[in-house]
Coordinates of C-alpha atoms in Angstrom, one line a residue:
Chain A
X1030 CA 18.5 -24.6 -4.9
X1031 CA 21.2 -22.1 -4.0
X1032 CA 21.7 -20.7 -0.6
X1033 CA 18.4 -19.3 0.8
X1034 CA 18.5 -15.6 1.4
X1035 CA 15.1 -15.6 3.3
X1036 CA 14.1 -18.5 5.6
X1037 CA 10.8 -18.8 7.4
X1038 CA 10.7 -21.4 10.1
X1039 CA 7.3 -22.1 11.6
X1040 CA 6.7 -18.3 11.4
X1041 CA 3.5 -17.2 13.1
X1042 CA 2.0 -13.7 13.2
X1043 CA -1.0 -13.1 15.3
X1044 CA -2.9 -9.9 15.6
X1045 CA -5.0 -9.1 18.6
X1046 CA -8.7 -9.0 17.8
X1047 CA -8.9 -5.2 18.1
X1048 CA -5.4 -5.0 16.7
X1049 CA -3.6 -2.5 14.6
X1050 CA -5.9 -0.6 12.2
X1051 CA -5.5 -0.7 8.5
X1052 CA -5.5 -4.5 8.2
X1053 CA -8.1 -4.1 5.6
X1054 CA -8.2 -7.6 4.3
X1055 CA -8.4 -9.5 7.5
X1056 CA -11.8 -10.6 8.8
X1057 CA -12.3 -9.2 12.3
X1058 CA -13.3 -12.0 14.6
X1059 CA -13.4 -12.4 18.3
X1060 CA -10.0 -13.4 19.7
X1061 CA -6.6 -13.2 18.0
X1062 CA -6.3 -13.4 14.2
X1063 CA -3.5 -15.6 12.8
X1064 CA -2.5 -13.8 9.7
X1065 CA 0.5 -16.1 9.2
X1066 CA 0.1 -19.6 10.6
X1067 CA 3.2 -21.7 10.8
X1068 CA 5.0 -20.9 7.5
X1069 CA 8.2 -22.7 6.7
X1070 CA 9.7 -21.5 3.5
X1071 CA 13.1 -20.8 1.9
X1072 CA 13.6 -18.2 -0.8
X1073 CA 16.8 -18.6 -2.8
X1074 CA 19.1 -15.8 -3.6
X1075 CA 18.7 -14.5 -7.1
X1076 CA 15.2 -15.9 -7.8
X1077 CA 11.9 -14.2 -8.5
X1078 CA 9.6 -15.8 -5.9
X1079 CA 5.9 -15.3 -6.1
X1080 CA 3.4 -15.5 -3.2
X1081 CA -0.1 -15.7 -4.5
X1082 CA -3.3 -15.8 -2.5
X1083 CA -6.7 -14.1 -2.2
X1084 CA -7.2 -11.1 0.0
X1085 CA -6.8 -12.0 3.6
X1086 CA -4.6 -15.1 2.9
X1087 CA -1.8 -13.5 4.9
X1088 CA 0.6 -12.8 2.0
X1089 CA 1.0 -9.1 2.8
X1090 CA 1.8 -9.9 6.4
X1091 CA 4.2 -12.7 5.4
X1092 CA 6.2 -10.3 3.3
X1093 CA 6.2 -7.7 6.1
X1094 CA 7.9 -10.2 8.3
X1095 CA 10.9 -10.1 5.9
X1096 CA 11.6 -6.5 6.4
X1097 CA 10.3 -6.5 10.0
X1098 CA 7.5 -4.1 9.4
X1099 CA 5.7 -6.8 11.4
X1100 CA 7.5 -9.1 13.8
X1101 CA 6.8 -12.8 14.4
X1102 CA 4.6 -13.9 17.2
X1103 CA 6.4 -17.3 17.1
X1104 CA 8.9 -19.0 14.9
X1105 CA 11.7 -17.3 13.1
X1106 CA 12.6 -15.4 10.0
X1107 CA 16.2 -15.3 8.9
X1108 CA 17.1 -12.7 6.2
X1109 CA 20.5 -12.7 4.7
X1110 CA 22.0 -14.5 7.7
X1111 CA 20.3 -12.3 10.3
X1112 CA 17.7 -13.8 12.6
X1113 CA 15.1 -11.0 12.9
X1114 CA 13.2 -12.5 15.8
X1115 CA 13.9 -10.6 19.0
X1116 CA 15.9 -7.8 17.4
X1117 CA 15.1 -4.4 18.9
X1118 CA 13.4 -1.7 16.7
X1119 CA 16.7 0.2 16.5
X1120 CA 18.5 -2.9 15.3
X1121 CA 15.9 -3.7 12.8
X1122 CA 16.2 -0.3 11.0
X1123 CA 19.5 -1.1 9.2
X1124 CA 18.0 -4.5 8.2
X1125 CA 15.0 -2.7 6.6
X1126 CA 17.3 -0.2 4.9
X1127 CA 18.9 -3.1 3.1
X1128 CA 15.6 -4.4 1.7
X1129 CA 13.7 -2.5 -1.0
X1130 CA 10.0 -2.5 -1.0
X1131 CA 7.4 -1.3 -3.5
X1132 CA 3.6 -1.0 -2.9
X1133 CA 0.3 -1.3 -4.6
X1134 CA -0.5 2.4 -4.0
X1135 CA 3.1 3.4 -4.7
X1136 CA 3.3 5.3 -1.3
X1137 CA 5.3 8.2 -2.7
X1138 CA 5.8 11.3 -0.7
X1139 CA 3.5 13.9 -2.3
X1140 CA 5.6 16.7 -0.9
X1141 CA 8.7 15.6 -2.9
X1142 CA 9.5 15.4 -6.5
X1143 CA 10.4 12.0 -8.2
X1144 CA 14.0 12.7 -7.6
X1145 CA 13.3 13.7 -4.0
X1146 CA 11.5 10.5 -3.4
X1147 CA 14.3 8.4 -4.8
X1148 CA 16.8 10.4 -2.7
X1149 CA 14.9 9.7 0.6
X1150 CA 16.4 6.3 1.4
X1151 CA 19.8 7.8 0.6
X1152 CA 19.2 10.6 3.1
X1153 CA 18.3 8.0 5.7
X1154 CA 21.4 6.1 4.9
X1155 CA 23.5 9.3 5.3
X1156 CA 24.8 9.7 1.7
X1157 CA 26.3 13.1 0.8
X1158 CA 24.3 15.5 -1.4
X1159 CA 26.7 14.9 -4.4
X1160 CA 26.5 11.2 -4.1
X1161 CA 22.8 11.3 -3.7
X1162 CA 22.3 13.4 -6.8
X1163 CA 24.5 11.1 -8.9
X1164 CA 22.8 8.0 -7.7
X1165 CA 19.3 9.4 -8.2
X1166 CA 20.1 10.3 -11.8
X1167 CA 21.5 6.8 -12.4
X1168 CA 18.4 5.2 -10.9
X1169 CA 15.9 7.3 -12.8
X1170 CA 17.7 6.5 -15.9
X1171 CA 17.6 2.8 -15.1
X1172 CA 13.8 2.8 -14.6
X1173 CA 13.3 5.0 -17.7
X1174 CA 11.9 8.2 -16.3
X1175 CA 14.9 10.5 -16.2
X1176 CA 12.8 13.3 -17.8
X1177 CA 10.4 13.2 -14.8
X1178 CA 13.0 13.9 -12.1
X1179 CA 11.5 17.2 -11.2
X1180 CA 7.8 16.2 -11.4
X1181 CA 5.7 15.8 -8.3
X1182 CA 3.8 12.5 -7.9
X1183 CA 0.5 14.2 -8.6
X1184 CA 1.8 14.9 -12.2
X1185 CA 2.8 11.3 -12.8
X1186 CA 0.8 8.3 -14.2
X1187 CA 0.4 5.1 -12.3
X1188 CA 3.2 3.4 -14.2
X1189 CA 5.5 6.3 -13.8
X1190 CA 4.8 6.4 -10.0
X1191 CA 5.6 2.7 -9.7
X1192 CA 8.9 3.3 -11.6
X1193 CA 9.7 6.0 -9.1
X1194 CA 8.8 3.5 -6.4
X1195 CA 11.1 0.9 -7.9
X1196 CA 14.0 3.4 -8.3
X1197 CA 13.5 4.4 -4.6
X1198 CA 13.5 0.8 -3.5
X1199 CA 16.7 0.1 -5.4
X1200 CA 18.5 3.2 -4.2
X1201 CA 20.6 1.7 -1.5
X1202 CA 21.6 -1.4 -3.5
X1203 CA 19.4 -3.9 -1.6
X1204 CA 19.9 -7.6 -2.1
X1205 CA 16.1 -8.2 -1.8
X1206 CA 13.2 -6.3 -3.4
X1207 CA 9.7 -6.9 -2.0
X1208 CA 6.8 -6.1 -4.3
X1209 CA 3.5 -5.9 -2.5
X1210 CA 0.8 -6.1 -5.2
X1211 CA 3.0 -3.8 -7.2
X1212 CA 0.9 -4.1 -10.3
X1213 CA -2.6 -4.4 -8.9
X1214 CA -3.4 -0.8 -9.4
X1215 CA -2.1 -0.6 -13.0
X1216 CA -3.7 -1.3 -16.3
X1217 CA -2.7 -4.4 -18.2
X1218 CA -0.2 -2.7 -20.5
X1219 CA 1.5 -0.8 -17.7
X1220 CA 1.5 -4.0 -15.6
X1221 CA 3.5 -5.7 -18.4
X1222 CA 6.0 -2.8 -18.4
X1223 CA 6.4 -2.9 -14.7
X1224 CA 6.8 -6.7 -14.6
X1225 CA 9.4 -6.4 -17.4
X1226 CA 11.2 -3.9 -15.2
X1227 CA 11.1 -6.2 -12.2
X1228 CA 12.6 -8.9 -14.4
X1229 CA 15.4 -6.6 -15.4
X1230 CA 16.0 -5.8 -11.7
X1231 CA 16.4 -9.5 -11.1
X1232 CA 18.5 -10.3 -14.1
X1233 CA 20.8 -7.3 -14.5
X1234 CA 21.2 -6.5 -10.8
X1235 CA 20.9 -10.0 -9.4
X1236 CA 18.4 -8.8 -6.8
X1237 CA 16.1 -11.4 -5.2
X1238 CA 12.5 -10.3 -5.9
X1239 CA 9.6 -11.5 -3.8
X1240 CA 6.3 -10.7 -5.5
X1241 CA 3.0 -10.7 -3.6
X1242 CA 0.0 -10.9 -5.9
X1243 CA -3.5 -12.2 -6.4
X1244 CA -3.0 -12.3 -10.1
X1245 CA -1.7 -15.6 -11.5
X1246 CA -0.8 -13.7 -14.6
X1247 CA 2.0 -12.0 -12.7
X1248 CA 3.3 -15.4 -11.6
X1249 CA 3.0 -16.7 -15.1
X1250 CA 5.1 -14.0 -16.6
X1251 CA 8.0 -13.5 -14.2
X1252 CA 8.1 -15.9 -11.2
X1253 CA 10.6 -18.8 -11.1
X1254 CA 8.9 -20.3 -8.0
X1255 CA 5.6 -19.7 -6.3
X1256 CA 4.0 -20.3 -3.0
X1257 CA 0.2 -20.4 -2.8
X1258 CA -1.2 -19.1 0.5
X1259 CA -4.6 -19.7 2.0
X1260 CA -5.7 -18.8 5.5
X1261 CA -2.2 -17.9 6.7
X1262 CA -0.6 -21.2 5.4
X1263 CA 1.4 -22.1 2.4
X1264 CA -0.7 -24.7 0.8
X1265 CA 1.3 -25.3 -2.3
X1266 CA 4.9 -24.6 -3.3
X1267 CA 7.0 -25.3 -6.3
X1268 CA 8.4 -24.2 -9.6
X1269 CA 5.9 -21.9 -11.3
X1270 CA 5.8 -24.2 -14.3
X1271 CA 5.1 -27.2 -12.1
X1272 CA 2.4 -25.4 -10.2
X1273 CA 0.7 -24.3 -13.4
X1274 CA 0.9 -27.7 -15.1
X1275 CA -0.1 -29.8 -12.1
X1276 CA -1.9 -27.7 -9.5
X1277 CA -2.7 -29.8 -6.4
X1278 CA -5.0 -27.6 -4.4
X1279 CA -8.5 -26.3 -5.4
X1280 CA -7.3 -22.7 -4.7
X1281 CA -4.3 -23.2 -7.0
X1282 CA -6.5 -24.6 -9.7
X1283 CA -8.7 -21.5 -9.5
X1284 CA -5.7 -19.3 -9.9
X1285 CA -4.3 -21.3 -12.8
X1286 CA -7.7 -21.2 -14.5
X1287 CA -7.8 -17.4 -14.1
X1288 CA -4.5 -17.0 -15.9
X1289 CA -5.0 -19.7 -18.6
X1290 CA -8.2 -19.6 -20.5
X1291 CA -7.1 -22.2 -22.9
X1292 CA -9.6 -25.0 -22.0
X1293 CA -13.2 -24.9 -22.9
X1294 CA -15.8 -24.4 -20.2
X1295 CA -19.0 -26.5 -20.3
X1296 CA -20.8 -23.6 -22.0
X1297 CA -18.0 -23.3 -24.6
X1298 CA -18.1 -27.0 -25.1
X1299 CA -21.8 -26.9 -25.8
X1300 CA -21.3 -24.3 -28.4
X1301 CA -18.3 -26.2 -29.9
X1302 CA -20.5 -29.3 -30.3
X1303 CA -23.1 -27.2 -32.0
X1304 CA -20.6 -26.1 -34.6
X1305 CA -18.5 -29.2 -34.9
X1306 CA -20.2 -32.6 -35.3
X1307 CA -16.9 -34.6 -35.1
X1308 CA -15.0 -36.0 -32.1
X1309 CA -13.8 -33.2 -29.8
X1310 CA -10.7 -33.7 -27.7
X1311 CA -8.5 -31.4 -25.7
X1312 CA -4.8 -32.1 -25.7
X1313 CA -2.2 -30.5 -23.6
X1314 CA 0.8 -28.8 -25.1
X1315 CA 3.9 -28.4 -23.0
X1316 CA 7.6 -28.7 -23.3
X1317 CA 7.8 -32.3 -22.1
X1318 CA 5.0 -33.8 -24.0
X1319 CA 2.8 -33.1 -26.9
X1320 CA 4.3 -30.3 -28.9
X1321 CA 1.7 -29.4 -31.5
X1322 CA 4.0 -30.9 -34.2
X1323 CA 3.8 -34.3 -32.4
X1324 CA 0.0 -34.0 -32.1
X1325 CA -0.4 -33.2 -35.8
X1326 CA 2.0 -36.0 -36.7
X1327 CA -0.1 -38.5 -34.8
X1328 CA -3.3 -37.4 -36.5
X1329 CA -1.6 -37.5 -40.0
X1330 CA -0.3 -41.0 -39.3
X1331 CA -3.8 -42.3 -38.5
X1332 CA -5.3 -40.5 -41.4
X1333 CA -7.5 -38.3 -39.2
X1334 CA -8.2 -34.7 -40.1
X1335 CA -7.8 -32.4 -37.1
X1336 CA -9.1 -28.9 -36.9
X1337 CA -8.1 -26.6 -34.0
X1338 CA -11.4 -25.2 -32.6
X1339 CA -10.4 -23.7 -29.3
X1340 CA -7.4 -23.2 -27.0
X1341 CA -4.0 -21.5 -27.0
X1342 CA -0.3 -21.9 -26.2
X1343 CA 1.4 -19.4 -24.0
X1344 CA 4.5 -19.3 -21.8
X1345 CA 4.7 -20.1 -18.2
X1346 CA 8.0 -19.2 -16.6
X1347 CA 9.2 -18.7 -20.2
X1348 CA 8.4 -22.2 -21.2
X1349 CA 5.7 -23.2 -23.6
X1350 CA 2.4 -24.2 -22.0
X1351 CA -1.2 -24.5 -23.1
X1352 CA -3.8 -26.8 -24.6
X1353 CA -5.6 -27.2 -27.9
X1354 CA -9.1 -28.4 -28.5
X1355 CA -9.4 -30.3 -31.7
X1356 CA -12.2 -31.6 -33.8
X1357 CA -11.2 -35.0 -35.2
X1358 CA -12.8 -36.1 -38.4
X1359 CA -12.4 -39.6 -39.8
X1360 CA -13.8 -43.1 -39.5
X1361 CA -14.5 -44.5 -36.0
X1362 CA -11.5 -46.8 -36.2
X1363 CA -9.2 -44.1 -37.4
X1364 CA -10.4 -41.7 -34.7
X1365 CA -10.0 -44.4 -32.0
X1366 CA -6.5 -45.1 -33.2
X1367 CA -5.7 -41.4 -33.3
X1368 CA -6.9 -41.0 -29.7
X1369 CA -4.7 -43.9 -28.6
X1370 CA -1.8 -42.3 -30.4
X1371 CA -2.5 -38.9 -28.7
X1372 CA -2.7 -40.5 -25.3
X1373 CA 0.8 -41.9 -25.9
X1374 CA 2.3 -38.4 -26.5
X1375 CA 0.3 -36.1 -24.2
X1376 CA -2.6 -35.7 -21.8
X1377 CA -5.9 -35.9 -23.5
X1378 CA -9.5 -35.2 -22.5
X1379 CA -12.1 -36.8 -24.8
X1380 CA -15.3 -34.7 -25.0
X1381 CA -17.0 -37.2 -27.4
X1382 CA -19.0 -36.1 -30.4
X1383 CA -22.1 -33.9 -30.6
X1384 CA -24.2 -37.0 -31.2
X1385 CA -22.6 -38.9 -28.3
X1386 CA -21.1 -36.4 -25.9
X1387 CA -18.9 -37.6 -23.0
X1388 CA -19.4 -35.8 -19.8
X1389 CA -16.3 -34.8 -18.0
X1390 CA -16.4 -36.2 -14.4
X1391 CA -15.0 -33.0 -13.1
X1392 CA -18.1 -31.0 -14.2
X1393 CA -19.4 -30.9 -10.7
X1394 CA -16.2 -29.6 -9.4
X1395 CA -15.7 -27.2 -12.2
X1396 CA -18.3 -24.9 -10.8
X1397 CA -16.4 -24.6 -7.5
X1398 CA -12.9 -24.7 -8.9
X1399 CA -13.4 -22.8 -12.1
X1400 CA -11.2 -25.2 -14.0
X1401 CA -12.1 -28.4 -15.7
X1402 CA -10.3 -31.6 -16.4
X1403 CA -9.2 -32.2 -12.9
X1404 CA -11.4 -35.1 -12.1
X1405 CA -9.9 -37.8 -14.3
X1406 CA -10.9 -39.4 -17.5
X1407 CA -14.4 -39.4 -18.9
X1408 CA -16.5 -42.0 -17.0
X1409 CA -18.9 -42.9 -19.8
X1410 CA -16.4 -44.7 -22.0
X1411 CA -13.9 -46.9 -20.2
X1412 CA -12.5 -48.0 -23.4
X1413 CA -10.9 -44.7 -23.9
X1414 CA -8.9 -44.8 -20.7
X1415 CA -5.7 -45.7 -22.4
X1416 CA -3.4 -44.0 -20.0
X1417 CA -3.6 -44.8 -16.3
X1418 CA -3.9 -41.9 -13.9
X1419 CA -3.0 -41.6 -10.3
X1420 CA -5.9 -41.2 -7.9
X1421 CA -7.0 -37.6 -7.6
X1422 CA -5.0 -36.5 -10.5
X1423 CA -6.3 -35.9 -14.0
X1424 CA -4.8 -35.3 -17.3
X1425 CA -4.5 -31.6 -16.4
X1426 CA -5.1 -31.8 -12.7
X1427 CA -3.0 -34.0 -10.6
X1428 CA 0.6 -35.1 -10.8
X1429 CA 1.2 -36.0 -14.3
X1430 CA 4.8 -36.9 -14.4
X1431 CA 5.6 -33.6 -16.0
X1432 CA 7.8 -32.8 -13.1
X1433 CA 9.0 -36.2 -12.1
X1434 CA 9.4 -37.3 -15.7
X1435 CA 8.9 -40.9 -14.7
X1436 CA 5.4 -41.4 -16.0
X1437 CA 6.0 -42.2 -19.6
Chain B
X1483 CA -12.8 60.0 15.5
X1484 CA -10.9 62.5 17.6
X1485 CA -7.4 63.0 16.3
X1486 CA -5.9 62.6 19.8
X1487 CA -7.2 59.0 19.8
X1488 CA -4.8 58.1 17.0
X1489 CA -1.7 57.5 19.2
X1490 CA -3.9 55.5 21.6
X1491 CA -5.2 53.4 18.6
X1492 CA -1.6 52.7 17.7
X1493 CA -0.8 51.6 21.2
X1494 CA -3.9 49.3 21.2
X1495 CA -2.8 47.9 17.9
X1496 CA 0.7 47.2 19.3
X1497 CA -0.8 45.5 22.4
X1498 CA -3.0 43.3 20.2
X1499 CA 0.0 42.4 18.0
X1500 CA 2.0 41.6 21.1
X1501 CA -0.6 39.2 22.5
X1502 CA -1.4 37.6 19.2
X1503 CA 2.2 37.1 18.0
X1504 CA 3.4 35.6 21.3
X1505 CA 0.4 33.4 21.5
X1506 CA 0.8 32.2 18.0
X1507 CA 4.5 31.4 18.4
X1508 CA 4.4 29.8 21.9
X1509 CA 0.9 28.3 21.7
X1510 CA 1.5 27.2 18.1
X1511 CA 4.7 25.5 19.1
X1512 CA 3.2 23.6 22.0
X1513 CA 0.1 22.9 20.1
X1514 CA 2.1 21.3 17.4
X1515 CA 3.9 19.2 20.0
X1516 CA 0.7 18.1 21.7
X1517 CA -1.0 17.4 18.4
X1518 CA 2.0 15.3 17.2
X1519 CA 1.9 13.5 20.5
X1520 CA -1.8 12.8 20.0
X1521 CA -1.3 11.5 16.5
X1522 CA 1.8 9.4 17.2
X1523 CA 0.5 7.8 20.4
X1524 CA -2.9 6.9 19.0
X1525 CA -3.3 3.1 19.1
X1526 CA -2.1 1.6 15.8
X1527 CA 0.2 4.6 14.9
X1528 CA 3.9 5.0 14.9
X1529 CA 4.5 5.3 18.6
X1530 CA 1.3 3.8 19.8
X1531 CA 1.0 4.3 23.6
X1532 CA -2.5 4.1 25.0
X1533 CA -1.8 5.8 28.4
X1534 CA -0.1 8.8 26.8
X1535 CA -2.8 9.1 24.2
X1536 CA -5.5 8.9 26.8
X1537 CA -3.9 11.6 29.0
X1538 CA -3.4 14.0 26.1
X1539 CA -6.8 13.3 24.7
X1540 CA -8.6 14.0 28.0
X1541 CA -6.5 17.1 28.6
X1542 CA -7.4 18.5 25.2
X1543 CA -11.1 17.6 25.7
X1544 CA -11.2 19.3 29.0
X1545 CA -9.5 22.6 28.1
X1546 CA -10.8 23.2 24.6
X1547 CA -14.5 23.5 25.2
X1548 CA -14.2 25.9 28.2
X1549 CA -15.2 29.5 27.2
X1550 CA -12.1 31.6 27.2
X1551 CA -13.5 34.2 29.6
X1552 CA -14.1 31.4 32.2
X1553 CA -10.8 29.7 31.4
X1554 CA -8.9 33.0 32.0
X1555 CA -10.4 33.3 35.5
X1556 CA -10.1 29.6 36.3
X1557 CA -6.4 29.6 35.4
X1558 CA -5.8 32.4 37.9
X1559 CA -3.8 30.4 40.5
X1560 CA -1.5 28.9 37.8
X1561 CA -1.1 32.3 36.2
X1562 CA -0.1 33.8 39.5
X1563 CA 2.4 31.0 40.1
X1564 CA 4.0 31.4 36.8
X1565 CA 3.7 35.1 35.9
X1566 CA 3.3 36.5 39.4
X1567 CA 0.0 38.3 38.8
X1568 CA -3.4 37.5 37.4
X1569 CA -4.0 40.7 35.6
X1570 CA -2.2 42.7 32.9
X1571 CA -1.1 41.8 29.4
X1572 CA 1.5 39.3 30.4
X1573 CA -0.9 37.3 32.6
X1574 CA -3.5 37.2 29.9
X1575 CA -1.1 36.3 27.2
X1576 CA 0.0 33.3 29.3
X1577 CA -3.6 32.1 29.5
X1578 CA -4.0 32.7 25.7
X1579 CA -0.9 30.6 25.0
X1580 CA -2.3 27.7 27.0
X1581 CA -5.7 27.8 25.4
X1582 CA -4.2 28.3 21.9
X1583 CA -1.9 25.3 22.4
X1584 CA -4.8 23.0 23.2
X1585 CA -7.0 24.3 20.4
X1586 CA -4.2 24.0 17.9
X1587 CA -3.3 20.5 19.2
X1588 CA -6.7 19.2 18.1
X1589 CA -6.4 20.9 14.7
X1590 CA -3.0 19.4 14.2
X1591 CA -4.1 15.9 15.1
X1592 CA -7.1 16.1 12.8
X1593 CA -5.0 17.2 9.9
X1594 CA -2.3 14.5 10.5
X1595 CA -4.9 11.7 10.7
X1596 CA -5.5 12.3 7.0
X1597 CA -1.9 11.3 6.1
X1598 CA -1.8 8.1 4.0
X1599 CA -0.5 5.4 6.4
X1600 CA 1.1 3.7 3.4
X1601 CA 3.6 6.6 3.1
X1602 CA 4.6 6.2 6.7
X1603 CA 5.0 2.5 6.2
X1604 CA 7.2 3.2 3.1
X1605 CA 9.4 5.4 5.2
X1606 CA 9.6 2.7 7.9
X1607 CA 10.5 0.2 5.2
X1608 CA 13.4 2.4 4.2
X1609 CA 14.8 2.3 7.7
X1610 CA 13.8 5.7 8.9
X1611 CA 13.5 6.3 12.6
X1612 CA 10.2 7.6 14.1
X1613 CA 11.7 11.1 14.7
X1614 CA 13.0 11.3 11.2
X1615 CA 9.6 10.2 9.9
X1616 CA 7.9 13.0 11.9
X1617 CA 10.3 15.5 10.5
X1618 CA 10.6 14.4 6.9
X1619 CA 7.2 12.7 6.2
X1620 CA 4.5 13.5 8.7
X1621 CA 4.9 17.3 8.8
X1622 CA 5.8 17.9 5.2
X1623 CA 3.0 15.7 3.9
X1624 CA 0.4 17.5 6.0
X1625 CA 2.0 21.0 5.6
X1626 CA -0.8 22.4 3.6
X1627 CA -3.6 21.6 6.0
X1628 CA -1.3 22.5 8.9
X1629 CA -0.9 26.0 7.4
X1630 CA -4.6 26.4 7.0
X1631 CA -5.1 25.2 10.6
X1632 CA -2.6 27.7 11.8
X1633 CA -4.4 30.5 9.9
X1634 CA -7.6 29.4 11.6
X1635 CA -5.8 29.5 14.9
X1636 CA -4.8 33.1 14.2
X1637 CA -8.5 34.2 14.0
X1638 CA -9.3 32.4 17.2
X1639 CA -6.4 34.0 19.0
X1640 CA -7.4 37.5 17.7
X1641 CA -10.8 36.8 19.2
X1642 CA -9.3 35.7 22.5
X1643 CA -7.1 38.9 22.6
X1644 CA -10.3 41.0 22.4
X1645 CA -11.7 39.3 25.5
X1646 CA -8.4 39.5 27.3
X1647 CA -8.2 43.2 26.3
X1648 CA -11.6 43.9 27.8
X1649 CA -10.5 42.3 31.1
X1650 CA -7.6 44.8 31.2
X1651 CA -4.9 43.6 28.8
X1652 CA -5.5 46.5 26.4
X1653 CA -5.4 46.1 22.7
X1654 CA -7.9 46.8 19.9
X1655 CA -10.9 45.1 21.6
X1656 CA -10.4 47.2 24.7
X1657 CA -9.9 50.3 22.6
X1658 CA -13.2 49.7 20.7
X1659 CA -15.1 49.3 23.9
X1660 CA -13.6 52.1 25.9
X1661 CA -13.4 54.8 23.3
X1662 CA -16.2 53.6 21.0
X1663 CA -18.9 51.8 22.7
X1664 CA -18.8 53.7 26.0
X1665 CA -18.3 57.1 24.4
X1666 CA -21.1 56.5 22.0
X1667 CA -18.5 57.1 19.2
X1668 CA -19.7 54.7 16.6
X1669 CA -16.9 55.7 14.2
X1670 CA -14.2 54.4 16.6
X1671 CA -15.9 51.0 16.9
X1672 CA -16.3 50.9 13.1
X1673 CA -12.7 51.8 12.5
X1674 CA -11.5 49.1 14.9
X1675 CA -13.8 46.5 13.3
X1676 CA -12.5 47.5 9.8
X1677 CA -8.9 47.2 11.0
X1678 CA -9.6 43.7 12.4
X1679 CA -11.4 42.6 9.2
X1680 CA -8.5 43.8 7.1
X1681 CA -5.9 42.0 9.3
X1682 CA -8.0 38.8 9.2
X1683 CA -8.4 39.0 5.4
X1684 CA -4.7 39.6 4.9
X1685 CA -3.7 36.7 7.1
X1686 CA -6.2 34.4 5.5
X1687 CA -5.0 35.3 2.1
X1688 CA -1.4 34.7 3.1
X1689 CA -2.3 31.4 4.7
X1690 CA -4.3 30.3 1.6
X1691 CA -1.5 31.1 -0.8
X1692 CA 1.1 29.4 1.4
X1693 CA -1.1 26.3 1.7
X1694 CA -1.7 26.2 -2.0
X1695 CA 2.1 26.3 -2.7
X1696 CA 2.7 23.5 -0.1
X1697 CA 0.0 21.3 -1.7
X1698 CA 2.2 20.6 -4.8
X1699 CA -0.7 20.2 -7.2

């Protein structure tokens, strides 16, 4: 990892019980509320870093520690070489000015046009009128709404408002851009546009982007690394691809399941068995193991006919990822041989046949986690456990060697 | 109406204008300051300061509900200390300014509370100082309701000026009572009422159109 541009060390943020208003997401309990509870985290210069968590997990507070909209109760936050803890309000202002921020509700000044909003941080930074005008035009061009320069926010769509927000955040050439649920108020198509723009900001301008979200889809499409937050703590941290392919925590599995709907739920499985009498298996497709070509090759070698009945392959962090559910048709020996062959190339979950279904051990947990296949291999047929699994991991659940690469 | 009353009516009009304009400028200015103080010092806001907020809040709550007639009399000692006398147009205008400031302070605060806190957070995130945020975000964002509040204040001040006038400050209210009510000259009262209605309508229209322009919608 390159030099960290943001470093949290045991960062704690407590709010008094009757603390500042507008903390919508925090449960109000007696005593102080720890919104951020001992977070240690490094964010590298130049990466797109995701912080995902449910409402109230503390992610918004965490990101506000970076630009000192909130200050730590304990621990430290170092941004671009400056330790923010203990700095006076006046000393924090220039630090804030060097960090761009965009918001879920855009937070544009209604009394100013798009151009006026983008000019605001430049006024704060003391730019001359001529310099401001040139920079504003350049920024509006970059975000693709040069024609809306003289429109007031009330006349702009959500996507256009967020583009103004991004242009405003980039105005003073910050090295860091904080995106607080920047796409949560947008429709899916606009979300994709705004995410693509954030990706451009990262690639073309080299700006470190910290994305706060509760949507795994956002992490899937643009984040290099991700931290999963729960109750003020970072419970999981890693490359986006690694976290997607081998989620360790229940909360992470829930998020992954929300973004990838490639694996059949019990209800889907019941319907699949109704339509397809043959052996039903789910195989993982990723860039390390089990490309679909490999899978098809194994089946052809064993003389088994395989039909794709469910699933999909998508991209996580721009790398292929997904799973396919197949119906295997052939003699029992051929199918067994094919299963052994599949186990050799990728992770497999055997659902059995319609006549002799195999229950996934994880069914009980599936209800709580929302994702299957994390409980290990089917219990009913020990003969199919070709590939050993680590305790707690499953073909799609635990550490699979995808990251370490020492498993096969 | 007797023709010889016309110059007197003009005088009365001038006196009312004097009282109202001075009160609007001075009272409006201090009202804006106190209102901003209330808003900014409110716990959780930009310059949260519980003691300051409590003092301002209590002061506004004490002054505002007092009927103006009683306030005018009760303020006597302070008026004497500042203006030198407790009667006459200057003394009453002084009392009007103070009452107007506290009335407007509450109007200002109520209008500022409706500002989206997210916009203020965005300005903070861009490194703006509290003073700059007040000047470039708080006031411009709430300009439209502030104009309407100020228009509302005008009507209140006009009302106050009539009471002050009756107690000896002159003005339209005094004119209507002395030359209309007491002389059984209903026409004089009617003319004054019409003048007041026209003034109020004009100011309200002006306020509405300015507020609409400030709304940016």
